[in-house]
mmCIF file of C-alpha atoms in Angstrom:
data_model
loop_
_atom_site.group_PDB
_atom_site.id
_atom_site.type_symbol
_atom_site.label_atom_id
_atom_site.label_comp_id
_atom_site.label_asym_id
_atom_site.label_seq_id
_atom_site.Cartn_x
_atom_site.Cartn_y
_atom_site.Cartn_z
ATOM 1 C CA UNK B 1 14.325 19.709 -14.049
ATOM 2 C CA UNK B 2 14.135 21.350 -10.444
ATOM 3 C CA UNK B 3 13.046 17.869 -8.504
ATOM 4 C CA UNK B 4 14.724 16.762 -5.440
ATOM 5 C CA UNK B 5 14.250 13.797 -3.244
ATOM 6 C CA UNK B 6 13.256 15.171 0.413
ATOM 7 C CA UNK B 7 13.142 13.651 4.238
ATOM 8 C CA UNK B 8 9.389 13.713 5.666
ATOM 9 C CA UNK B 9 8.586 15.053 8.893
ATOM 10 C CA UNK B 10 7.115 12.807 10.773
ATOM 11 C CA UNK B 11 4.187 14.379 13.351
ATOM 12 C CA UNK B 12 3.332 11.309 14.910
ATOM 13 C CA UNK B 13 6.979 9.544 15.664
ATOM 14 C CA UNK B 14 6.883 6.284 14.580
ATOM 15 C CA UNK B 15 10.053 3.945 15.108
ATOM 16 C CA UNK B 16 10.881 2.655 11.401
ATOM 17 C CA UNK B 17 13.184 1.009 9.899
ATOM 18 C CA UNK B 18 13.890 3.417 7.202
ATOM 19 C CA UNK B 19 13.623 7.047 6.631
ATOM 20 C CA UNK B 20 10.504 8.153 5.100
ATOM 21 C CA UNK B 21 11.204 9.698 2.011
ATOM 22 C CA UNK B 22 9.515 11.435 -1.518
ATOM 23 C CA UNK B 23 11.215 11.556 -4.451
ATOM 24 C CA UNK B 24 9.538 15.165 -5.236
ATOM 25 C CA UNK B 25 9.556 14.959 -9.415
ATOM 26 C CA UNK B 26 8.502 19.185 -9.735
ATOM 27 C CA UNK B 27 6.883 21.498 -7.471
ATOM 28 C CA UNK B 28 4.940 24.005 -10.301
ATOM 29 C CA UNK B 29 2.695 26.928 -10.271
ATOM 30 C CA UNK B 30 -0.203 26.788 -12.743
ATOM 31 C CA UNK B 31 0.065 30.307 -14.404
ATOM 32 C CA UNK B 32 -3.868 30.933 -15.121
ATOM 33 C CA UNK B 33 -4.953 30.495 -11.692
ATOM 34 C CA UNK B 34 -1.793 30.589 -9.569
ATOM 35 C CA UNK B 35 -1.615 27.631 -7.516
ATOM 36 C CA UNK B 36 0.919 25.472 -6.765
ATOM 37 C CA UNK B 37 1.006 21.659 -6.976
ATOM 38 C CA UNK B 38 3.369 19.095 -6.112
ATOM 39 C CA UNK B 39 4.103 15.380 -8.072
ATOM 40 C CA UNK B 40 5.997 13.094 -6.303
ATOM 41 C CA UNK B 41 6.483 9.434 -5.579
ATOM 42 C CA UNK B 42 6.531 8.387 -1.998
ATOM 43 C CA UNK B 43 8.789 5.477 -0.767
ATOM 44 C CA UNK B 44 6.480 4.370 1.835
ATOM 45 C CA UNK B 45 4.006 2.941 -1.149
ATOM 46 C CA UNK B 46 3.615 -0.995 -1.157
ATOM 47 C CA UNK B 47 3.226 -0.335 -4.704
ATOM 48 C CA UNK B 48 5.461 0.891 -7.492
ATOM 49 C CA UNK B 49 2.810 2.268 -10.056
ATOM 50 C CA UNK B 50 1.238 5.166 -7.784
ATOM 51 C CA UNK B 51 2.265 9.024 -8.585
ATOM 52 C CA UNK B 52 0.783 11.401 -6.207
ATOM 53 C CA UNK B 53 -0.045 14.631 -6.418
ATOM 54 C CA UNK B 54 -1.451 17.349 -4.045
ATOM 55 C CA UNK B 55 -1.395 21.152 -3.436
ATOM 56 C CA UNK B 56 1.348 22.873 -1.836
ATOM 57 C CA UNK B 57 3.026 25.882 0.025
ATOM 58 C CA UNK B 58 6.402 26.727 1.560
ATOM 59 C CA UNK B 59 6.736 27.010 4.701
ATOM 60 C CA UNK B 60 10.627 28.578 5.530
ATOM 61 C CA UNK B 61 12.647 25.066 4.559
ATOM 62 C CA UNK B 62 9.435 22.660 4.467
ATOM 63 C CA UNK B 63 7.254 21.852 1.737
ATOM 64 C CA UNK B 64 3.713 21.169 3.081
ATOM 65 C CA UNK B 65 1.219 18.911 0.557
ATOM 66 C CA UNK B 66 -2.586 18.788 1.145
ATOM 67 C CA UNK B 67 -5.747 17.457 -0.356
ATOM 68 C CA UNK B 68 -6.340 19.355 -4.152
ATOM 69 C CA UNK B 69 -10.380 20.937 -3.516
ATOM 70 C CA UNK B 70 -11.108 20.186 -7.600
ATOM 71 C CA UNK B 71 -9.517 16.440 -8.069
ATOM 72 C CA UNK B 72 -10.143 16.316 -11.497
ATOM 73 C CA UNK B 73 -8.713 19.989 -13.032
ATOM 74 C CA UNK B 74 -6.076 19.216 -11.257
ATOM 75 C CA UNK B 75 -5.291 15.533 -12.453
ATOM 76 C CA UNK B 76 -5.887 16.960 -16.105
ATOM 77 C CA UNK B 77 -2.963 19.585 -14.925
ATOM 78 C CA UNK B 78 -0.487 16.636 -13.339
ATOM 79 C CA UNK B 79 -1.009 14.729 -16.622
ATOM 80 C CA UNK B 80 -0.743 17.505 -19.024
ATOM 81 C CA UNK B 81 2.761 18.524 -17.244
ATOM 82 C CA UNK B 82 3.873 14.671 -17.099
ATOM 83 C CA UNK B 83 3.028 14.605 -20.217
ATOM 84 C CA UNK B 84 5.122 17.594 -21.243
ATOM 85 C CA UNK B 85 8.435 15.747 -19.246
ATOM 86 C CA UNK B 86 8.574 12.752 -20.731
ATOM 87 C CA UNK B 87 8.131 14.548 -24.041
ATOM 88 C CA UNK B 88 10.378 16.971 -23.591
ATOM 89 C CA UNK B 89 8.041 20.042 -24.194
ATOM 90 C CA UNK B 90 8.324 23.618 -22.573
ATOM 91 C CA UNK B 91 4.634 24.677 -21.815
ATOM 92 C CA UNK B 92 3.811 28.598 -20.923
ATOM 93 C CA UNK B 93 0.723 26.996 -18.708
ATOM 94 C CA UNK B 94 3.312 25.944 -15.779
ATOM 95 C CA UNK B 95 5.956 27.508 -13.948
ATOM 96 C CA UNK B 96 8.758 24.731 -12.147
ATOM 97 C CA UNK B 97 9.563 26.328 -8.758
ATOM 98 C CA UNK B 98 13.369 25.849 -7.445
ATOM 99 C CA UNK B 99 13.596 23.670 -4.725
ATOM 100 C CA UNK B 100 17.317 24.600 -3.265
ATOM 101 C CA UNK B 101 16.391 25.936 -0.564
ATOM 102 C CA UNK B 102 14.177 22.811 0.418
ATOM 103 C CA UNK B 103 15.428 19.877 2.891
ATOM 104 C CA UNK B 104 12.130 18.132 3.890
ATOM 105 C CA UNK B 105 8.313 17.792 3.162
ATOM 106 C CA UNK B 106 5.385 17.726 5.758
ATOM 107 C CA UNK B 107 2.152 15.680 4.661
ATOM 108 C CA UNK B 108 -0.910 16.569 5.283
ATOM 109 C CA UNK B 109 -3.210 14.766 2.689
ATOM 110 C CA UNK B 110 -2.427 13.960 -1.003
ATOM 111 C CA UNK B 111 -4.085 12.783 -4.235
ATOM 112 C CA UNK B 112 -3.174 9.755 -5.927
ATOM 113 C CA UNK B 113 -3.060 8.881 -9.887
ATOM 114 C CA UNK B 114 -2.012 5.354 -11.140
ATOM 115 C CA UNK B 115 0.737 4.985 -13.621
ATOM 116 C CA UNK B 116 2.865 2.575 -15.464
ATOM 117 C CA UNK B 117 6.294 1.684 -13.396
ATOM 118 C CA UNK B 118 8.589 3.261 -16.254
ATOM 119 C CA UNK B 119 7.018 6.155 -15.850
ATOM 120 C CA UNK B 120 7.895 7.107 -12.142
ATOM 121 C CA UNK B 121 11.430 5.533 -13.324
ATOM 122 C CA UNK B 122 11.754 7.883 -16.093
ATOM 123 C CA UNK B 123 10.568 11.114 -14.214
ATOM 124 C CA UNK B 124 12.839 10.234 -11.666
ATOM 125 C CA UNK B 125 15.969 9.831 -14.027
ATOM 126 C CA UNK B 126 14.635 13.430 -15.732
ATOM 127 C CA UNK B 127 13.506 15.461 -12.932
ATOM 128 C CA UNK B 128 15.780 14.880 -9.718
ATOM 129 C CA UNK B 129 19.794 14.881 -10.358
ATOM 130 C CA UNK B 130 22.138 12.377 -9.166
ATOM 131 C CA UNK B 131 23.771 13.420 -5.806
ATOM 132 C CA UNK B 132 27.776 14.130 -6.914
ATOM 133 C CA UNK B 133 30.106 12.068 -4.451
ATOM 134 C CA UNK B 134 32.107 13.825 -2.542
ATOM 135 C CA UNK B 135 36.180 12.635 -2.112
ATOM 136 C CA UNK B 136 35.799 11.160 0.968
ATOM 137 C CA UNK B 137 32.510 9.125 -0.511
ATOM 138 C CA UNK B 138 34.521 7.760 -3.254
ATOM 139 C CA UNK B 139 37.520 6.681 -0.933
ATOM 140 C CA UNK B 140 34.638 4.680 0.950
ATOM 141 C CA UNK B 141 33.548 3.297 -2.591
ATOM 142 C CA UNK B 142 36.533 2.549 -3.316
ATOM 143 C CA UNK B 143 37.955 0.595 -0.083
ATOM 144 C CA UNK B 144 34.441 -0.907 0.205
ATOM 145 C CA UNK B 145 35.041 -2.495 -3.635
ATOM 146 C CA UNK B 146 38.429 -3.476 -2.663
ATOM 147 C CA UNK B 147 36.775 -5.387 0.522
ATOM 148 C CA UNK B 148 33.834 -7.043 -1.816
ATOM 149 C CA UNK B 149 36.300 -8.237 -4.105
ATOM 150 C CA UNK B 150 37.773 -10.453 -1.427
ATOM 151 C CA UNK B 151 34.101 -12.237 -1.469
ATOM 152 C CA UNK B 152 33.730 -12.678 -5.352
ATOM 153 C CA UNK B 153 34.086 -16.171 -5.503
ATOM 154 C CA UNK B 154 31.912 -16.896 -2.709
ATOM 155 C CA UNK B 155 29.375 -14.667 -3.823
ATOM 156 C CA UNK B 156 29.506 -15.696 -7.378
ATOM 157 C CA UNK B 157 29.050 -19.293 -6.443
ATOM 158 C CA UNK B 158 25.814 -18.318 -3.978
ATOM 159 C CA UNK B 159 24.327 -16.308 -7.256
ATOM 160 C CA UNK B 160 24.669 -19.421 -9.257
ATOM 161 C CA UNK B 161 22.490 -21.125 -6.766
ATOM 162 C CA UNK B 162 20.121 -18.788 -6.278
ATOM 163 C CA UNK B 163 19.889 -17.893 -10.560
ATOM 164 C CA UNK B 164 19.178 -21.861 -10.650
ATOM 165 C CA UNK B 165 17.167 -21.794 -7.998
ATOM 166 C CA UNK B 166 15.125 -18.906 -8.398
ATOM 167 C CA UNK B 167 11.568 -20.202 -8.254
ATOM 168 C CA UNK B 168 11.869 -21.364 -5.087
ATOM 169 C CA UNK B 169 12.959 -17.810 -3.677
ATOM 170 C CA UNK B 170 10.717 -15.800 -5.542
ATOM 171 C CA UNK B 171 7.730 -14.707 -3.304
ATOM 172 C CA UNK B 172 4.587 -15.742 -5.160
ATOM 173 C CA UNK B 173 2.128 -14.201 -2.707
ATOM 174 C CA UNK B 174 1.520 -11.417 -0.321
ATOM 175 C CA UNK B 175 -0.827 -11.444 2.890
ATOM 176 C CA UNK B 176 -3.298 -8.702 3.526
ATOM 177 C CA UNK B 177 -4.913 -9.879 6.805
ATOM 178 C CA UNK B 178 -7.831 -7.680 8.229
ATOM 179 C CA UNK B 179 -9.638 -8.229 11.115
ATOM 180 C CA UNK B 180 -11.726 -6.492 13.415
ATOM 181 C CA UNK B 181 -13.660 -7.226 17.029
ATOM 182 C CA UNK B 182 -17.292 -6.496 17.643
ATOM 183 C CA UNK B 183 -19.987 -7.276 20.029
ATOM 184 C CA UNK B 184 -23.288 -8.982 18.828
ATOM 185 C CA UNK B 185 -25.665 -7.576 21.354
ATOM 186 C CA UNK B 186 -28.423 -10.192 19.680
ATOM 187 C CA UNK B 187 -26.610 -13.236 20.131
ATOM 188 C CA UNK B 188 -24.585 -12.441 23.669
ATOM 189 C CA UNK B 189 -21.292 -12.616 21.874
ATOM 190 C CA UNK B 190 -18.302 -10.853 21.436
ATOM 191 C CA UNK B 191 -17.104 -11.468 17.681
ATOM 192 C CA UNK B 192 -13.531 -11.849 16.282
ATOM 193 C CA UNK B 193 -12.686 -11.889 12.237
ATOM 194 C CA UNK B 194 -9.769 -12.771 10.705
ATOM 195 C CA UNK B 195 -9.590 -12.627 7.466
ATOM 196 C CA UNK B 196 -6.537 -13.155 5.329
ATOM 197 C CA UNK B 197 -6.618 -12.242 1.736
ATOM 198 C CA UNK B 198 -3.732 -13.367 -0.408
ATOM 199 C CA UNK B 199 -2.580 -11.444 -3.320
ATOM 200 C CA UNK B 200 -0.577 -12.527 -6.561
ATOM 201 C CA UNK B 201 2.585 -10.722 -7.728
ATOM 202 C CA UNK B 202 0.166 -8.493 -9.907
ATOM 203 C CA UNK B 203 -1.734 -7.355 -7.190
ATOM 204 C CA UNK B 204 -5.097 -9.455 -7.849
ATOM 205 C CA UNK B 205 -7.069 -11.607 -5.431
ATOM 206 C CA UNK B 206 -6.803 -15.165 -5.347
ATOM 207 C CA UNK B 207 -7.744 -16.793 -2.399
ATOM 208 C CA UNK B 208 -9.232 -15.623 1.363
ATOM 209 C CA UNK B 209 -9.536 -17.579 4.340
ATOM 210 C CA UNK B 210 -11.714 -16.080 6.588
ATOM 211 C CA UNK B 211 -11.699 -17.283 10.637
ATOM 212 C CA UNK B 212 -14.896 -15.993 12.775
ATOM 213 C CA UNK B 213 -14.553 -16.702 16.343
ATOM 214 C CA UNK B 214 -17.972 -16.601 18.694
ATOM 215 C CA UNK B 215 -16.899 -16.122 22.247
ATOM 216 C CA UNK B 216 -20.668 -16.468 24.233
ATOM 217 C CA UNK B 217 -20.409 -14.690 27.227
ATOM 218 C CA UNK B 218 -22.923 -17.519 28.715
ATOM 219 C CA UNK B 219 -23.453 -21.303 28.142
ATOM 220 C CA UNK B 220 -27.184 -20.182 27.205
ATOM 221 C CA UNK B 221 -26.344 -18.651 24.680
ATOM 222 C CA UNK B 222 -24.209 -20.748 23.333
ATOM 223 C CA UNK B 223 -26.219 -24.076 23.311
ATOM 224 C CA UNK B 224 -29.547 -21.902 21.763
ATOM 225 C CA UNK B 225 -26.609 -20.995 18.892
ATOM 226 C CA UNK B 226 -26.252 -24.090 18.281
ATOM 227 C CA UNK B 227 -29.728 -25.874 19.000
ATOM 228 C CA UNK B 228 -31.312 -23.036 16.144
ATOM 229 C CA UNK B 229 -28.091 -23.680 14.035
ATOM 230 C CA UNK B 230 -27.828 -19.027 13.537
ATOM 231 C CA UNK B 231 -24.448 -20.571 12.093
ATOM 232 C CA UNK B 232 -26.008 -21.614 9.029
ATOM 233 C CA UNK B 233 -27.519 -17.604 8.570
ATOM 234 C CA UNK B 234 -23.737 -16.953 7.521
ATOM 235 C CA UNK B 235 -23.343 -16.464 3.650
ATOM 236 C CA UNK B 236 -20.365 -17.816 1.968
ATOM 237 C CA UNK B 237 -18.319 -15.738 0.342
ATOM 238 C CA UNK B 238 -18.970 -17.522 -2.834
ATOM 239 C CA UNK B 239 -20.745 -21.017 -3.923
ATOM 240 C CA UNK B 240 -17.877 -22.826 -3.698
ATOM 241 C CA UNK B 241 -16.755 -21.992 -0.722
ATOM 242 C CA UNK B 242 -15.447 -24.621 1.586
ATOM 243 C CA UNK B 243 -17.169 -24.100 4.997
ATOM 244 C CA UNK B 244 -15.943 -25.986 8.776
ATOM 245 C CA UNK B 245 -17.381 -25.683 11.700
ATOM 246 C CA UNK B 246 -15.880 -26.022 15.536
ATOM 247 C CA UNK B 247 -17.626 -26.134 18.679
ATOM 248 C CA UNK B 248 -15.745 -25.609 22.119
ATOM 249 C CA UNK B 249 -18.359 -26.622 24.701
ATOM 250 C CA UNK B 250 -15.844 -25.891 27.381
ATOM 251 C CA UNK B 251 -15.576 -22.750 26.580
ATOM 252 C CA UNK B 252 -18.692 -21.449 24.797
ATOM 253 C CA UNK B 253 -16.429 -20.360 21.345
ATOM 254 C CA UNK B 254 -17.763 -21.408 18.364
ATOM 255 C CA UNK B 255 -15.751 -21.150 15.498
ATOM 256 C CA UNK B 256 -16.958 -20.771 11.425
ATOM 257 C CA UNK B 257 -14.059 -21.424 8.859
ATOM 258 C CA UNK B 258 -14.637 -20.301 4.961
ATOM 259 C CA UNK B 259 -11.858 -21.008 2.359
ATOM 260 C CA UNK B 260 -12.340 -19.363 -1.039
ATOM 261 C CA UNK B 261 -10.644 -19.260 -4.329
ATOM 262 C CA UNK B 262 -11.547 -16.365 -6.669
ATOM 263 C CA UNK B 263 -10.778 -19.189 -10.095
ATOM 264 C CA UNK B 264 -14.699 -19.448 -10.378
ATOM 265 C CA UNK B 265 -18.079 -18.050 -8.967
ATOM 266 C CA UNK B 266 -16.271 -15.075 -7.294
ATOM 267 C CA UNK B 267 -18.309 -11.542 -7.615
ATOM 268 C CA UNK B 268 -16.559 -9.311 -5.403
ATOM 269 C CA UNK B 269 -13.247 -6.945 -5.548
ATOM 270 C CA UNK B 270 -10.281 -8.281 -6.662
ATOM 271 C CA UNK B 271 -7.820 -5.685 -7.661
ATOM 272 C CA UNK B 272 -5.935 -4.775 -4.329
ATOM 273 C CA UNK B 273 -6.585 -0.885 -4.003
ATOM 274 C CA UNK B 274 -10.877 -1.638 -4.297
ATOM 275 C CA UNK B 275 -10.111 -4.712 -1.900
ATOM 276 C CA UNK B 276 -8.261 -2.424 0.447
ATOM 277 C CA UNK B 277 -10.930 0.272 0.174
ATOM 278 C CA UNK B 278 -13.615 -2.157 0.828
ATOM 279 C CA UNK B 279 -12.004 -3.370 3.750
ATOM 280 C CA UNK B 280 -11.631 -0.174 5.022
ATOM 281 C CA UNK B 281 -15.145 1.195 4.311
ATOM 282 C CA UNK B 282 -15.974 -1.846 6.458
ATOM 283 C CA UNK B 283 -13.770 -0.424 9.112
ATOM 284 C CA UNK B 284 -11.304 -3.727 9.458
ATOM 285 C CA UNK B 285 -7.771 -3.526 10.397
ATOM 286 C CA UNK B 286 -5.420 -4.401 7.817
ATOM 287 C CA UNK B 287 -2.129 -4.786 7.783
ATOM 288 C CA UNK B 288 0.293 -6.325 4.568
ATOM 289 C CA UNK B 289 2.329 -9.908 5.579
ATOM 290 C CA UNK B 290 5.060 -11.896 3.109
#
């Protein structure tokens, strides 16, 4: 297959730790109508199930991906020709367009389709072809094998501990903490949330803490808060949420803590894409933690 794994150009430079980079699995024309789509896995994912597609054009050396106008022909399309790879099976619906002449990809919007993990594996191993090493990258290999060999026992004997010790290095949990700053005009307040949703290894919800922060901009305010008890007027979460409240008469803050499991009495998202799109509808920050 004509795949290739391509550099993206970055229009808004970013310092990173790593190149940003798609494995690009087949650029193809669809023959009845004549336009070109791209599928392609993009490194930058948090996840490893994700396979995006979108439509594309050349531009001299650059491939440029946008937003598909009819989402669902097209995902029929992307898996009809997935399909086809992993099966093996020549269609005379598609045209794969060489990519030779290609050395990087500019993003402008893409579509996304969820997939099993062997599946972006096993395009990857059938549609892009393992970069030959030249002699000079084999004389590296080689010295660099020579060097490792010289830490084999130590190495060997800091496996062991780690193989034995494994469940107390294996990450259990991931952070996705949103937040987001407002000003209640109605109770002379400026607002802060915090909340921090933690995610298991398969990417469901299982527990939030949730901080909001009142900062009164006078002492008025803040004593009729807490004279009328508003901070009662906040829902939980859920039933069996565990609520705390802090006053700070000093400085007019007052502070509402919810802790929440989603075991029992839990009704909303939990998978992490509709948590993250919920979060975003409701124009928080977020940003993933270990």
């Amino acid at each position: 297959m004509k795949g290739k794994t391509l550099r993206v150009i970055e229009l808004e430079k970013k310092i990173e730790e790593k190149e940003h980079m798609l494995d690009v699995y087949a650029v193809f024309k669809d023959l009845k109508y004549g336009n070109v789509y791209t599928i392609y896995k993009d490194n930058n994912d948090i996840t490893s199930d994700v396979l995006h597609y979108a439509s594309s054009h050349f531009k001299q050396s650059t491939l440029v991906v946008l937003d598909v106008k009819e989402k669902g022909k097209v995902e029929e399309l992307v898996k009809e020709l997935v399909w086809n790879i992993l099966n093996n099976v020549n269609s005379n619906d598609f045209e794969m367009l060489d990519l030779k002449d290609i050395d990087r990809v500019e993003i402008i919007g893409s579509n996304t389709l969820k997939v099993k993990d062997e599946v972006l594996s096993t395009l990857k191993k059938l549609c892009i072809p393992k970069v030959k090493q030249t002699n000079d990258e084999q004389k590296a290999k080689s010295s660099a094998w020579i060097l490792a060999l010289g830490f084999t026992i130590a190495i060997g004997i800091a496996s062991y501990f780690v193989i034995t010790h494994k469940e107390e290095f294996k990450p259990e949990t991931f952070n996705l903490i949103c937040t987001k700053e407002y000003e209640d005009d109605e109770l002379n307040a400026k607002v802060d949330y915090n909340d921090t949703l933690i995610f298991n290894t398969n990417y469901e919800l299982v527990e939030r803490n949730i901080i909001m922060l009142y900062t009164f901009n006078s002492t008025d305010s803040y004593n009729e808060y807490k004279r009328l008890g508003l901070y009662y007027k906040i829902n939980p979460v859920s039933s069996s949420s565990k609520m705390e409240y802090i006053d700070d008469d000093i400085n007019n803050i007052f502070t509402i803590k919810e802790s929440v499991t989603t075991e029992k009495e839990y009704f909303e998202a939990t998978e992490y894409s509709e948590v993250v799109d919920r979060m975003n509808f409701n124009n928080y920050k977020c940003v993933v933690s270990e």
